[in-house]
PDB file of N, CA and C in Angstrom:
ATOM      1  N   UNK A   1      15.944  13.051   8.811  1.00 75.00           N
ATOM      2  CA  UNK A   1      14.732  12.695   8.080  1.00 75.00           C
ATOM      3  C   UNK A   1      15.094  12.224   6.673  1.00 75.00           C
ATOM      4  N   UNK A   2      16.303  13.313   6.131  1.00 89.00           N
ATOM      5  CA  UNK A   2      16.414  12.912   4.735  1.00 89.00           C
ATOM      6  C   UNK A   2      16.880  11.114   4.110  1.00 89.00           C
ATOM      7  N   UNK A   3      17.615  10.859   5.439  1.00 88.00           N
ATOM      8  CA  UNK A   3      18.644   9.357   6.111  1.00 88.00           C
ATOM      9  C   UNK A   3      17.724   8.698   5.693  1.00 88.00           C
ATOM     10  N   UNK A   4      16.462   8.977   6.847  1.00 83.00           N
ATOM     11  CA  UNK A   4      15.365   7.542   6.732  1.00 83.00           C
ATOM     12  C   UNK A   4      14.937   7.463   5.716  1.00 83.00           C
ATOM     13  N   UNK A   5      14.602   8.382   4.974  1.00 86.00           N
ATOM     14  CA  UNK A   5      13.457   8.629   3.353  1.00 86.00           C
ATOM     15  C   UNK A   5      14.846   7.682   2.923  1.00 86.00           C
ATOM     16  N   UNK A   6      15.757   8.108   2.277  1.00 90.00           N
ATOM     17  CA  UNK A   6      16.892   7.348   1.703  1.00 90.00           C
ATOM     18  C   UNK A   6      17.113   5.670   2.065  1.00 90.00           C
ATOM     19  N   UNK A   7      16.841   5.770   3.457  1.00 85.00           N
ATOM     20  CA  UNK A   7      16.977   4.255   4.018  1.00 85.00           C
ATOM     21  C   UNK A   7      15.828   3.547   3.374  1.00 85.00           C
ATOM     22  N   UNK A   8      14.584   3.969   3.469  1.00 80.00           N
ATOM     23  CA  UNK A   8      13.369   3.480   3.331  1.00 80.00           C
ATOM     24  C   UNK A   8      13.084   3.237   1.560  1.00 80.00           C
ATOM     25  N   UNK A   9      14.083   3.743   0.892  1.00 86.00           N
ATOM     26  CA  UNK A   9      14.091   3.594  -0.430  1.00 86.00           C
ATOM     27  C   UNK A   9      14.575   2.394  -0.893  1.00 86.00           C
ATOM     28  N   UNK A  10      16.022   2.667  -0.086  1.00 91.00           N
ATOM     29  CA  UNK A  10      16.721   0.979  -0.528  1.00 91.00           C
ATOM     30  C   UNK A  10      15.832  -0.303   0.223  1.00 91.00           C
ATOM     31  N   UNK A  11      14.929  -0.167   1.166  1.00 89.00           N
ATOM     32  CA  UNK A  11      13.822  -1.062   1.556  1.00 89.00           C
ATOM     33  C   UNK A  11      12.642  -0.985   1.102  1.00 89.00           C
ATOM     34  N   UNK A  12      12.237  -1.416  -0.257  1.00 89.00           N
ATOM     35  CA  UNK A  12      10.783  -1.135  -0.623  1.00 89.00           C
ATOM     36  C   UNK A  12       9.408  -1.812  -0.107  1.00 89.00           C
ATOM     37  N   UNK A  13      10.317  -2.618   0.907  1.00 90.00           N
ATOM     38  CA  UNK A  13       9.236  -4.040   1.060  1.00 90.00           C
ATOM     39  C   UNK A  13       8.450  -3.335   2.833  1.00 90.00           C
ATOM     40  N   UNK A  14      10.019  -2.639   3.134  1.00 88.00           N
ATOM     41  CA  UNK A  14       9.510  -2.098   4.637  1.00 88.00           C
ATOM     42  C   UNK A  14       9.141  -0.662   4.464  1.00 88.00           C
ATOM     43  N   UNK A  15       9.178  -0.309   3.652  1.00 87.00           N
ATOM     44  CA  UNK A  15       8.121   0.981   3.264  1.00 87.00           C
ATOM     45  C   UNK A  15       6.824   0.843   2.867  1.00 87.00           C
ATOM     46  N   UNK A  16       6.832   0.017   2.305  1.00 92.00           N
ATOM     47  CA  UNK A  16       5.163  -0.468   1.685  1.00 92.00           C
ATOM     48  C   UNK A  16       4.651  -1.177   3.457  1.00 92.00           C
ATOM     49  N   UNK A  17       4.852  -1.792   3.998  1.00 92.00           N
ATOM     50  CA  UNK A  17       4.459  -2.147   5.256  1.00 92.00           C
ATOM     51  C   UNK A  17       4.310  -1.131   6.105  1.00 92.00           C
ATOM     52  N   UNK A  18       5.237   0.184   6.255  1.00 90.00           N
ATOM     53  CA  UNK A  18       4.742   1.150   6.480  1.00 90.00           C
ATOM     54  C   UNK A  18       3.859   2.386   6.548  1.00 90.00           C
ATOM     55  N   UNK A  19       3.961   2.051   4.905  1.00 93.00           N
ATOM     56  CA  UNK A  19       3.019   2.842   4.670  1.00 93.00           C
ATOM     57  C   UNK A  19       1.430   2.287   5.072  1.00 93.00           C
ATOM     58  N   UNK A  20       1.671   1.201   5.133  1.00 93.00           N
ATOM     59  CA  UNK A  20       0.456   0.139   5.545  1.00 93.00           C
ATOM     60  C   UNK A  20      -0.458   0.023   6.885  1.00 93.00           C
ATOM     61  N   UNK A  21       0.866   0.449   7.568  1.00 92.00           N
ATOM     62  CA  UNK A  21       0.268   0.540   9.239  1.00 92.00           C
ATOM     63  C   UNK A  21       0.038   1.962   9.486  1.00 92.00           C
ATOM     64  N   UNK A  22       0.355   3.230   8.475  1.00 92.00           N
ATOM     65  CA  UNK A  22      -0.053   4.567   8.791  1.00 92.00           C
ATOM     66  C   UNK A  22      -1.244   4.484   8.230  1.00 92.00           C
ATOM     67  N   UNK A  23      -2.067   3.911   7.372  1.00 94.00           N
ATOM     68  CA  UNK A  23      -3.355   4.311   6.653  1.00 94.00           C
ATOM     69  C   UNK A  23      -3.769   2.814   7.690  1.00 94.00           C
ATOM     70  N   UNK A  24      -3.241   1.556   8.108  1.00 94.00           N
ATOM     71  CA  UNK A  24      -4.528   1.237   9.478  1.00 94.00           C
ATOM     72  C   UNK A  24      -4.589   2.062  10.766  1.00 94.00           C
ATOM     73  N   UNK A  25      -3.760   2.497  11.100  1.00 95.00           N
ATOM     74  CA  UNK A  25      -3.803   3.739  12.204  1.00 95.00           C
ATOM     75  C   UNK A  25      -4.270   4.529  11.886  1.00 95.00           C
ATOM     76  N   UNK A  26      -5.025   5.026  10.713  1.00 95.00           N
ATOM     77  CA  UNK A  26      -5.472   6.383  10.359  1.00 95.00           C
ATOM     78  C   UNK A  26      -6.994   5.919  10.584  1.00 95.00           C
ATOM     79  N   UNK A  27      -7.202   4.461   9.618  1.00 95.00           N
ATOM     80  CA  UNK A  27      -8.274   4.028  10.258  1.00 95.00           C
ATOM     81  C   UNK A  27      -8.855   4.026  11.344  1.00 95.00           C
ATOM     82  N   UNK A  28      -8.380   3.427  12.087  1.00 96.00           N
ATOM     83  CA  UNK A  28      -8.766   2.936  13.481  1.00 96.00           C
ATOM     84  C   UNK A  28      -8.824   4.518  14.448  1.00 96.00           C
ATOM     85  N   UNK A  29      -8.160   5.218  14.159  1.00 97.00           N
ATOM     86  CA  UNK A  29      -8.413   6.575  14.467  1.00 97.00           C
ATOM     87  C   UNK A  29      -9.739   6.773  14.305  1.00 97.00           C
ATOM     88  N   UNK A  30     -10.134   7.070  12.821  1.00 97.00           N
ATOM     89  CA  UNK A  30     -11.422   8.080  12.411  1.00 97.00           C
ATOM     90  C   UNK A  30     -12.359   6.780  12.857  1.00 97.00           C
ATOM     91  N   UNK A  31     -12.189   5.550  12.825  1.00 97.00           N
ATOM     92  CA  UNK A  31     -13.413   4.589  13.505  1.00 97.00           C
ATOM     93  C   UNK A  31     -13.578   4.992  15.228  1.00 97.00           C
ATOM     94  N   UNK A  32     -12.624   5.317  15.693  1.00 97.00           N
ATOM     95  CA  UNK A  32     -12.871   5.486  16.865  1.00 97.00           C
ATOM     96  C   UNK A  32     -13.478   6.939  17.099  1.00 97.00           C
ATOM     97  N   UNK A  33     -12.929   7.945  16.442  1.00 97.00           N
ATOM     98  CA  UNK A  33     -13.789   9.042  16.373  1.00 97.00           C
ATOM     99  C   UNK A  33     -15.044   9.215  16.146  1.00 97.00           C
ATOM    100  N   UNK A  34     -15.454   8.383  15.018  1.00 96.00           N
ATOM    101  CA  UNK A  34     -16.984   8.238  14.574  1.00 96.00           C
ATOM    102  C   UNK A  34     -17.812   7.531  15.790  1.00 96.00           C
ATOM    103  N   UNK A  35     -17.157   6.350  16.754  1.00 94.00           N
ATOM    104  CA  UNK A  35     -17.629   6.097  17.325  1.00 94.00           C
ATOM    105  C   UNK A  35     -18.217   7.156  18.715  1.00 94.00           C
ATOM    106  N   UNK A  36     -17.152   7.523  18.785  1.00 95.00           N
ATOM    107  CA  UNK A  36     -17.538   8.757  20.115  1.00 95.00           C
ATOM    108  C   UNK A  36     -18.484   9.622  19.653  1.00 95.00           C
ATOM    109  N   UNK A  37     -18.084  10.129  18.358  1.00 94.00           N
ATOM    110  CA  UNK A  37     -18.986  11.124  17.447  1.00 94.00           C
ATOM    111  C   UNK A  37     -20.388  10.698  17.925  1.00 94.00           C
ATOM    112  N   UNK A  38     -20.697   9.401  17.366  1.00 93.00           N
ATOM    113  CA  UNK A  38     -22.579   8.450  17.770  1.00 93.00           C
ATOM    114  C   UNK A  38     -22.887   8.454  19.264  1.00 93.00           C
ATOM    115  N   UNK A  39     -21.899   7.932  19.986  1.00 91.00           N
ATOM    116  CA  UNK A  39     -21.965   8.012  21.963  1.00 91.00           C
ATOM    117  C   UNK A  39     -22.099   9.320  22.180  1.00 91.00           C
ATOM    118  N   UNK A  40     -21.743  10.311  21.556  1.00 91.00           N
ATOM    119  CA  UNK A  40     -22.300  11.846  22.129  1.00 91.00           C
ATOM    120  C   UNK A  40     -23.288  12.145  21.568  1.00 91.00           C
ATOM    121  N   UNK A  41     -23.849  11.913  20.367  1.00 89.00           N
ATOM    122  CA  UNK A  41     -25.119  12.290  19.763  1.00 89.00           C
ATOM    123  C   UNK A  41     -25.922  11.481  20.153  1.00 89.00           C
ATOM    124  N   UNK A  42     -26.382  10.147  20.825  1.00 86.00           N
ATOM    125  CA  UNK A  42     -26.817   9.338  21.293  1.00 86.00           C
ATOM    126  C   UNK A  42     -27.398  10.049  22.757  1.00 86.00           C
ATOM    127  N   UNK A  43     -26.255  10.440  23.365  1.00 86.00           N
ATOM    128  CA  UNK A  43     -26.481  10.924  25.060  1.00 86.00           C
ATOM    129  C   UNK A  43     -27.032  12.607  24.967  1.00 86.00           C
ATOM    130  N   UNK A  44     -26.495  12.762  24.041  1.00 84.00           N
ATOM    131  CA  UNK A  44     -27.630  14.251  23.975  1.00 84.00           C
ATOM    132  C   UNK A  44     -29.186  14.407  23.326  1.00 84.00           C
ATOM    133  N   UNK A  45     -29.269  13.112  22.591  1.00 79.00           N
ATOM    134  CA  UNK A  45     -30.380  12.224  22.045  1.00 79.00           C
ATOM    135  C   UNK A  45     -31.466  12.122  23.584  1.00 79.00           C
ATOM    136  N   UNK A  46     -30.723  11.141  24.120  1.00 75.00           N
ATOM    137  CA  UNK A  46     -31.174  10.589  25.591  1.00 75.00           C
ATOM    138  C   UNK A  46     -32.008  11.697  26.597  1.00 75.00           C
ATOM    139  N   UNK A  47     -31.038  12.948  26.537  1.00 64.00           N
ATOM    140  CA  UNK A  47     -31.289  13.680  27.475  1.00 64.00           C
ATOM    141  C   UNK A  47     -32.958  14.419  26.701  1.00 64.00           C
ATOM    142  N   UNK A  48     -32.894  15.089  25.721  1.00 57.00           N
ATOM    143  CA  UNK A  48     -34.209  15.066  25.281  1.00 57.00           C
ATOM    144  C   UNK A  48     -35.172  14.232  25.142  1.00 57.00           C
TER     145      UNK A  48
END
């Protein structure tokens, strides 16, 4: 772990891109959560 942190230092350009695609994956996570979140409150909506 300590390797990559070290590797990823002398690459600032592919760390910043990294860090880039963990906060859109974090996104696209909690969007997809929120979405299910509404499709279940929706269908328990329905049923009443």
């Amino acid at each position: 772990m300590r390797m990559i942190k070290k590797w990823l230092n002398n690459h600032p350009e592919l760390k910043r891109s990294l860090e880039g695609l963990f906060k859109l994956s974090g996104l696209i996570i909690l969007l997809v959560v929120v979405c299910y979140l509404i499709q279940k409150a929706a269908g328990t909506l329905n049923i009443l």
